[in-house]
Coordinates of C-alpha atoms and ligand atoms in Angstrom, one line a residue:
X908 CA -130.2 -130.6 -9.4
X909 CA -128.7 -127.1 -9.2
X910 CA -126.5 -125.8 -11.9
X911 CA -123.6 -126.2 -9.5
X912 CA -124.4 -129.9 -9.2
X913 CA -122.6 -132.6 -11.1
X914 CA -123.0 -132.7 -14.9
X915 CA -124.0 -136.4 -14.5
X916 CA -127.2 -135.2 -12.7
X917 CA -129.3 -135.9 -15.7
X918 CA -128.4 -139.5 -15.5
X919 CA -129.5 -139.8 -11.9
X920 CA -132.9 -141.2 -12.9
X921 CA -133.8 -144.4 -11.0
X922 CA -132.4 -147.4 -12.7
X923 CA -135.3 -149.6 -11.7
X924 CA -132.9 -152.1 -10.3
X925 CA -133.5 -153.7 -6.9
X926 CA -130.9 -154.8 -4.4
X927 CA -131.5 -158.4 -5.5
X928 CA -130.6 -157.7 -9.1
X929 CA -127.0 -158.5 -10.1
X930 CA -124.6 -155.7 -9.8
X931 CA -123.6 -155.8 -13.4
X932 CA -127.2 -155.4 -14.5
X933 CA -127.5 -152.3 -12.3
X934 CA -125.5 -149.3 -13.3
X935 CA -122.8 -151.0 -15.4
X936 CA -119.4 -152.3 -14.6
X937 CA -117.1 -149.2 -14.9
X938 CA -114.6 -148.8 -12.1
X939 CA -116.3 -147.0 -9.2
X940 CA -114.0 -145.1 -6.8
X941 CA -115.1 -144.8 -3.2
X942 CA -114.3 -141.1 -3.2
X943 CA -113.5 -138.6 -6.0
X944 CA -113.4 -134.9 -6.4
X945 CA -115.5 -133.1 -9.0
X946 CA -113.4 -130.4 -10.8
X947 CA -115.3 -128.8 -13.7
X948 CA -113.8 -127.0 -16.7
X949 CA -114.4 -123.6 -15.2
X950 CA -112.4 -124.5 -12.1
X951 CA -109.6 -126.0 -14.2
X952 CA -109.5 -122.8 -16.3
X953 CA -109.5 -120.6 -13.2
X954 CA -106.5 -122.6 -11.9
X955 CA -104.8 -122.3 -15.3
X956 CA -105.2 -118.5 -15.2
X957 CA -103.4 -118.4 -11.9
X958 CA -100.6 -120.6 -13.2
X959 CA -100.2 -118.4 -16.3
X960 CA -100.2 -115.2 -14.1
X961 CA -96.8 -116.2 -12.6
X962 CA -98.1 -115.4 -9.0
X963 CA -98.5 -118.9 -7.8
X964 CA -97.4 -118.8 -4.1
X965 CA -99.7 -117.6 -1.4
X966 CA -101.2 -114.2 -2.2
X967 CA -104.4 -112.6 -3.3
X968 CA -106.4 -115.8 -3.9
X969 CA -105.5 -117.1 -0.5
X970 CA -106.9 -113.8 0.9
X971 CA -110.0 -114.1 -1.2
X972 CA -110.5 -117.8 -0.3
X973 CA -110.1 -117.0 3.4
X974 CA -112.6 -114.1 3.1
X975 CA -115.2 -116.5 1.4
X976 CA -114.6 -119.1 4.1
X977 CA -115.0 -116.5 6.8
X978 CA -118.3 -115.4 5.3
X979 CA -119.4 -119.1 5.3
X980 CA -118.5 -119.2 9.0
X981 CA -120.6 -116.1 9.8
X982 CA -117.7 -113.8 10.0
X983 CA -115.3 -115.7 12.2
X984 CA -111.6 -115.5 11.2
X985 CA -110.5 -118.4 8.9
X986 CA -106.9 -119.1 7.8
X987 CA -106.0 -121.8 5.2
X988 CA -103.1 -124.2 5.4
X989 CA -101.7 -127.1 3.4
X990 CA -103.8 -129.8 5.1
X991 CA -106.2 -130.4 8.0
X992 CA -103.3 -132.3 9.6
X993 CA -101.3 -129.0 9.5
X994 CA -104.4 -127.3 10.8
X995 CA -104.6 -129.6 13.9
X996 CA -100.9 -129.2 14.5
X997 CA -101.1 -125.4 14.5
X998 CA -104.4 -125.5 16.5
X999 CA -102.6 -127.4 19.2
X1000 CA -99.9 -124.7 19.2
X1001 CA -102.4 -122.0 19.3
X1002 CA -104.0 -123.6 22.3
X1003 CA -100.5 -123.8 24.0
X1004 CA -100.7 -127.6 24.3
X1005 CA -97.3 -129.1 25.1
X1006 CA -95.4 -131.6 27.3
X1007 CA -97.3 -132.8 30.3
X1008 CA -100.7 -131.8 28.9
X1009 CA -103.4 -134.4 28.2
X1010 CA -105.8 -134.1 25.3
X1011 CA -109.0 -136.2 25.3
X1012 CA -110.0 -137.6 22.0
X1013 CA -111.9 -140.4 20.4
X1014 CA -110.3 -143.7 19.5
X1015 CA -112.5 -143.8 16.4
X1016 CA -110.8 -141.2 14.2
X1017 CA -108.1 -140.7 11.6
X1018 CA -104.4 -141.0 12.5
X1019 CA -104.0 -137.2 12.3
X1020 CA -105.5 -136.7 15.7
X1021 CA -103.2 -139.2 17.5
X1022 CA -100.1 -138.1 15.5
X1023 CA -100.5 -134.4 16.1
X1024 CA -101.1 -134.8 19.9
X1025 CA -98.0 -136.9 20.1
X1026 CA -96.0 -134.5 18.0
X1027 CA -97.0 -131.7 20.4
X1028 CA -95.4 -133.9 23.1
X1029 CA -98.8 -134.1 24.8
X1030 CA -100.5 -137.3 25.9
X1031 CA -103.6 -138.6 24.1
X1032 CA -106.4 -139.8 26.3
X1033 CA -108.7 -142.0 24.3
X1034 CA -112.4 -142.4 25.0
X1035 CA -115.1 -144.4 23.2
X1036 CA -117.8 -143.4 20.8
X1037 CA -121.4 -144.2 20.0
X1038 CA -121.6 -147.4 17.9
X1039 CA -124.0 -145.9 15.4
X1040 CA -123.4 -142.2 15.2
X1041 CA -119.7 -142.6 16.0
X1042 CA -119.7 -139.4 18.0
X1043 CA -117.4 -139.1 21.0
X1044 CA -119.0 -140.2 24.3
X1045 CA -119.3 -137.1 26.4
X1046 CA -119.9 -138.9 29.6
X1047 CA -116.6 -140.8 29.0
X1048 CA -114.9 -137.5 28.3
X1049 CA -116.1 -136.1 31.6
X1050 CA -114.9 -139.2 33.5
X1051 CA -111.4 -138.8 32.1
X1052 CA -110.9 -135.1 32.9
X1053 CA -108.0 -134.7 35.3
X1054 CA -105.6 -132.0 36.5
X1055 CA -103.5 -132.3 33.4
X1056 CA -106.4 -132.2 30.9
X1057 CA -106.1 -129.2 28.6
X1058 CA -108.2 -129.8 25.5
X1059 CA -110.8 -132.0 23.8
X1060 CA -110.6 -133.0 20.1
X1061 CA -113.9 -134.5 18.9
X1062 CA -114.1 -135.7 15.3
X1063 CA -117.4 -134.9 13.7
X1064 CA -119.1 -137.6 11.7
X1065 CA -121.0 -137.3 8.4
X1066 CA -124.7 -137.5 8.9
X1067 CA -124.7 -137.2 12.7
X1068 CA -123.2 -134.2 14.5
X1069 CA -123.0 -134.8 18.2
X1070 CA -124.5 -132.4 20.8
X1071 CA -122.1 -129.4 20.4
X1072 CA -124.0 -127.4 23.1
X1073 CA -123.3 -130.1 25.6
X1074 CA -119.7 -130.4 24.4
X1075 CA -119.0 -126.7 24.9
X1076 CA -120.8 -126.6 28.2
X1077 CA -118.5 -129.4 29.4
X1078 CA -115.5 -127.6 28.1
X1079 CA -116.5 -124.3 29.7
X1080 CA -117.1 -126.0 33.1
X1081 CA -113.6 -127.5 33.0
X1082 CA -111.8 -124.6 31.4
X1083 CA -110.7 -126.7 28.4
X1084 CA -110.0 -125.7 24.8
X1085 CA -111.8 -127.5 22.0
X1086 CA -110.4 -128.3 18.7
X1087 CA -113.2 -129.6 16.5
X1088 CA -111.9 -132.0 13.9
X1089 CA -114.4 -131.1 11.2
X1090 CA -112.4 -132.6 8.3
X1091 CA -115.4 -134.6 7.1
X1092 CA -118.3 -132.2 7.7
X1093 CA -117.9 -128.8 6.0
X1094 CA -121.4 -127.8 5.3
X1095 CA -123.1 -129.6 8.2
X1096 CA -125.3 -127.5 10.4
X1097 CA -126.0 -127.5 14.1
X1098 CA -129.1 -125.7 15.4
X1099 CA -129.3 -124.2 11.9
X1100 CA -125.7 -122.8 11.9
X1101 CA -122.8 -124.1 9.9
X1102 CA -120.1 -126.0 11.7
X1103 CA -117.3 -123.4 12.1
X1104 CA -119.7 -120.5 12.7
X1105 CA -119.4 -120.9 16.5
X1106 CA -117.3 -122.7 19.1
X1107 CA -113.5 -122.6 19.7
X1108 CA -110.9 -123.8 17.1
X1109 CA -112.5 -125.7 14.2
X1110 CA -110.4 -127.5 11.5
X1111 CA -111.5 -128.5 8.0
X1112 CA -109.9 -130.6 5.3
X1113 CA -109.9 -130.0 1.6
X1114 CA -108.3 -133.3 0.6
X1115 CA -109.8 -134.7 -2.6
X1116 CA -111.9 -137.2 -0.7
X1117 CA -113.7 -134.4 1.2
X1118 CA -116.9 -132.5 0.5
X1119 CA -114.9 -129.9 -1.4
X1120 CA -111.2 -129.9 -2.4
X1121 CA -108.2 -127.7 -3.0
X1122 CA -106.2 -130.8 -4.1
X1123 CA -104.5 -130.8 -0.7
X1124 CA -105.5 -128.2 1.9
X1125 CA -107.1 -127.4 5.2
X1126 CA -108.3 -124.5 7.3
X1127 CA -108.7 -123.3 10.9
X1128 CA -111.5 -121.2 12.1
X1129 CA -110.3 -119.2 15.1
X1130 CA -111.7 -116.9 17.7
X1131 CA -110.4 -113.4 17.0
X1132 CA -107.9 -111.3 15.0
X1133 CA -105.1 -111.7 17.5
X1134 CA -105.4 -115.5 17.3
X1135 CA -105.5 -115.2 13.5
X1136 CA -102.3 -113.2 13.5
X1137 CA -100.6 -115.8 15.7
X1138 CA -101.8 -118.5 13.3
X1139 CA -100.3 -116.7 10.3
X1140 CA -97.0 -116.6 12.1
X1141 CA -97.1 -120.3 13.1
X1142 CA -98.1 -121.4 9.5
X1143 CA -95.1 -119.6 7.9
X1144 CA -91.8 -120.3 9.6
X1145 CA -92.7 -118.3 12.8
X1146 CA -91.6 -115.2 10.9
X1147 CA -92.5 -111.8 12.2
X1148 CA -91.8 -108.7 10.2
X1149 CA -90.0 -105.9 12.0
X1150 CA -90.5 -102.2 11.3
X1151 CA -87.0 -101.9 9.9
X1152 CA -87.8 -104.3 7.1
X1153 CA -86.0 -107.3 8.6
X1154 CA -87.5 -110.4 10.1
X1155 CA -87.4 -112.2 13.4
X1156 CA -88.5 -115.6 14.7
X1157 CA -89.6 -116.0 18.4
X1158 CA -91.6 -119.3 18.1
X1159 CA -90.7 -122.2 15.8
X1160 CA -93.3 -122.1 13.1
X1161 CA -93.9 -124.6 10.3
X1162 CA -94.3 -124.1 6.5
X1163 CA -97.9 -124.7 6.0
X1164 CA -99.0 -121.9 3.6
X1165 CA -101.5 -122.8 0.9
X1166 CA -100.5 -121.8 -2.6
X1167 CA -102.7 -119.5 -4.7
X1168 CA -103.4 -122.1 -7.3
X1169 CA -105.0 -124.3 -4.6
X1170 CA -106.9 -121.4 -3.1
X1171 CA -108.3 -120.5 -6.5
X1172 CA -109.7 -124.0 -6.8
X1173 CA -111.0 -123.7 -3.3
X1174 CA -113.0 -120.5 -4.2
X1175 CA -114.7 -122.4 -7.1
X1176 CA -115.3 -125.4 -4.9
X1177 CA -116.8 -123.4 -2.1
X1178 CA -119.3 -121.8 -4.5
X1179 CA -120.3 -125.3 -5.7
X1180 CA -120.5 -126.8 -2.2
X1181 CA -124.3 -126.5 -1.8
X1182 CA -124.7 -128.4 -5.1
X1183 CA -122.2 -131.0 -4.1
X1184 CA -123.9 -131.5 -0.7
X1185 CA -127.4 -131.7 -2.2
X1186 CA -126.2 -134.4 -4.7
X1187 CA -124.4 -136.3 -1.9
X1188 CA -127.7 -136.2 0.1
X1189 CA -129.6 -137.6 -2.8
X1190 CA -127.1 -140.4 -3.1
X1191 CA -127.4 -141.2 0.6
X1192 CA -131.2 -141.1 0.5
X1193 CA -130.9 -143.7 -2.3
X1194 CA -128.5 -145.8 -0.2
X1195 CA -131.1 -145.8 2.6
X1196 CA -133.8 -146.8 0.2
X1197 CA -132.0 -149.6 -1.6
X1198 CA -129.4 -151.0 0.8
X1199 CA -130.7 -154.3 2.1
X1200 CA -128.6 -157.3 2.8
X1201 CA -129.1 -160.7 4.4
X1202 CA -127.5 -160.9 7.0
X1203 CA -128.2 -157.2 7.8
X1204 CA -125.5 -154.6 8.2
X1205 CA -125.7 -151.8 10.8
X1206 CA -126.4 -148.6 8.8
X1207 CA -125.5 -145.0 9.7
X1208 CA -128.3 -143.0 11.4
X1209 CA -130.9 -141.7 9.0
X1210 CA -131.8 -138.2 10.0
X1211 CA -134.9 -136.3 8.9
X1212 CA -135.1 -134.2 5.7
X1213 CA -133.7 -130.7 6.2
X1214 CA -131.7 -131.8 9.2
X1215 CA -128.6 -129.9 8.1
X1216 CA -126.3 -132.9 8.0
X1217 CA -123.7 -133.3 5.3
X1218 CA -122.6 -136.7 4.0
X1219 CA -119.0 -137.2 3.2
X1220 CA -119.0 -140.9 3.7
X1221 CA -121.6 -143.7 4.0
X1222 CA -120.1 -146.5 6.1
X1223 CA -121.8 -149.7 7.2
X1224 CA -120.9 -152.2 9.9
X1225 CA -120.7 -155.7 8.4
X1226 CA -122.4 -158.6 10.3
X1227 CA -119.0 -160.4 10.5
X1228 CA -120.3 -163.0 13.1
X1229 CA -122.9 -164.1 10.6
X1230 CA -120.6 -164.2 7.6
X1231 CA -118.4 -167.0 6.4
X1232 CA -115.8 -164.6 4.9
X1233 CA -113.7 -161.8 6.4
X1234 CA -114.1 -158.1 5.7
X1235 CA -111.0 -158.3 3.5
X1236 CA -112.7 -161.0 1.4
X1237 CA -115.9 -158.9 1.2
X1238 CA -114.0 -155.9 0.0
X1239 CA -112.1 -158.0 -2.5
X1240 CA -115.4 -159.3 -3.9
X1241 CA -116.6 -155.8 -4.4
X1242 CA -113.3 -154.8 -5.9
X1243 CA -113.6 -157.7 -8.3
X1244 CA -116.9 -156.1 -9.4
X1245 CA -115.1 -152.8 -9.9
X1246 CA -116.3 -151.2 -6.7
X1247 CA -113.6 -149.6 -4.4
X1248 CA -114.2 -149.4 -0.7
X1249 CA -112.4 -147.9 2.3
X1250 CA -111.9 -148.5 6.1
X1251 CA -112.8 -145.5 8.2
X1252 CA -111.2 -145.9 10.7
X1253 CA -108.8 -148.2 12.4
X1254 CA -108.8 -147.9 16.2
X1255 CA -106.3 -145.2 17.2
X1256 CA -105.6 -146.6 20.7
X1257 CA -104.7 -150.0 19.2
X1258 CA -102.2 -148.7 16.7
X1259 CA -98.5 -149.3 17.6
X1260 CA -98.2 -145.6 18.6
X1261 CA -101.5 -145.6 20.5
X1262 CA -100.5 -148.8 22.5
X1263 CA -97.4 -146.9 23.7
X1264 CA -99.8 -145.0 25.9
X1265 CA -100.9 -148.2 27.7
X1266 CA -104.1 -149.0 25.7
X1267 CA -105.1 -152.6 24.9
X1268 CA -107.9 -154.5 23.1
X1269 CA -111.1 -154.3 25.1
X1270 CA -110.6 -150.7 26.4
X1271 CA -113.0 -149.1 23.9
X1272 CA -115.5 -151.7 22.7
X1273 CA -117.5 -149.5 20.2
X1274 CA -114.4 -148.0 18.7
X1275 CA -113.0 -151.5 18.3
X1276 CA -116.1 -153.1 16.8
X1277 CA -116.4 -150.2 14.3
X1278 CA -112.7 -150.7 13.4
X1279 CA -113.2 -154.4 12.8
X1280 CA -116.5 -154.3 10.9
X1281 CA -116.7 -150.9 9.1
X1282 CA -116.7 -150.6 5.3
X1283 CA -117.0 -147.2 3.6
X1284 CA -118.9 -147.6 0.4
X1285 CA -118.5 -145.3 -2.7
X1286 CA -120.0 -141.8 -2.2
X1287 CA -118.9 -138.7 -4.1
X1288 CA -120.4 -135.9 -6.1
X1289 CA -119.4 -137.5 -9.4
X1290 CA -121.6 -140.6 -8.8
X1291 CA -125.1 -141.3 -10.1
X1292 CA -128.1 -142.9 -8.5
X1293 CA -127.5 -145.9 -10.8
X1294 CA -124.0 -146.2 -9.3
X1295 CA -125.6 -146.4 -5.8
X1296 CA -128.0 -149.1 -7.1
X1297 CA -125.0 -151.0 -8.4
X1298 CA -123.2 -150.9 -5.0
X1299 CA -126.4 -152.0 -3.2
X1300 CA -126.9 -154.9 -5.6
X1301 CA -123.3 -155.9 -5.3
X1302 CA -123.3 -155.8 -1.5
X1303 CA -126.6 -157.9 -1.4
X1304 CA -125.1 -160.4 -3.8
X1305 CA -121.8 -160.8 -1.9
X1306 CA -123.4 -161.0 1.5
X1307 CA -126.0 -163.5 0.3
X1308 CA -123.1 -165.7 -1.0
X1309 CA -121.1 -165.3 2.2
X1310 CA -123.8 -165.6 4.9
X1311 CA -123.6 -168.6 7.2
Ligands
PLP1287 C1 -111.4 -137.3 10.4 C2 -110.2 -136.7 9.7 N1 -109.4 -135.8 10.3 C3 -108.3 -135.2 9.7 C4 -107.9 -135.6 8.5 C5 -106.7 -135.1 7.9 O1 -107.0 -134.4 6.7 P1 -105.8 -133.9 5.7 O2 -105.6 -135.1 4.7 O3 -106.3 -132.7 5.0 O4 -104.6 -133.7 6.5 C6 -108.6 -136.6 7.8 C7 -108.2 -137.1 6.5 O5 -108.8 -138.0 5.9 C8 -109.8 -137.2 8.5 O6 -110.5 -138.2 7.9

């Protein structure tokens, strides 16, 4: 465990528990969140220094955080914003997406993608994903490209980046912009290079559930200094400064600038990211070793060591047809054991907003099966291996009780 890793690292020793042992006998009964940030005292002190300085709006620490992120992305320009949702909204503006345009995206993603396409007054075109990796189906993307298609928004999944070479080849062939929703995968690598170091527009999230946090926050990696300048205008009221010291607005911008306090936290978190990712990886390896239920769940893809994948979430698909209880009852049973879980994600095309675009049940079978059966189990940098053992034991216990 690196020094940047969690202080609990020392207690990561195997508990010796097996999945068949009772959850309470494995790793205790303390409440276990399904996601949680890890903010150490040095980070809290650094944020305190900014608060005491009186310069708390966007300033020098935003510039330093952007420089550090840019270095992380092999020199590409990066600008930070108040969330990844703001980043997707501004990315759509940067790509000039508007009324009459179609944007192809995956039905299996967070509401951000649907909402921001609709707020840009464009039309979302949903396609399906792979059942196990959850990556967007590129053949389905190709089949849905039409005269009004302007962009593709793929959401990248923890543990299993899709074929980004094929994605960009497809985009180039059809003159489409790409906005990579990389909210979940800062730190993942493709062909040895970090996500964000190549490609078109790439958005990250620094929400507390993500691999690193700024409390709330997000970023866009863009293509060149001109695009970065447009981005700066769009994230701050559309304001442009004139030579005579006055200001003008030509395009309606938003108010998405990240404060310095958050940026200061981001600088500390980015420095600790390799340690966080290594610890998450150890926890995921443990899940793969210990997670065994009857009936069996569909597990995420287990890639080889050194594959460059980051793990923000570990989600399984419940064998609902072989269970006597619903997913809600399964989650409640875990909650009763002090273990919080999540649902990532509902099917976007079947939301009330998504259905307005003509979608119905049956359109995207894998997306819908994931939406019905998925459960996200606890995974975060403040957890221990004993916590994973406890979750595995609890899942085995609950599924054994509820199997048909
Ligand atoms: C896949 C995905 N994209 C985008 C977002 C939006 O991130 P933010 O909360 O920073 O706006 C989230 C948030 O959970 C997400 O899971």
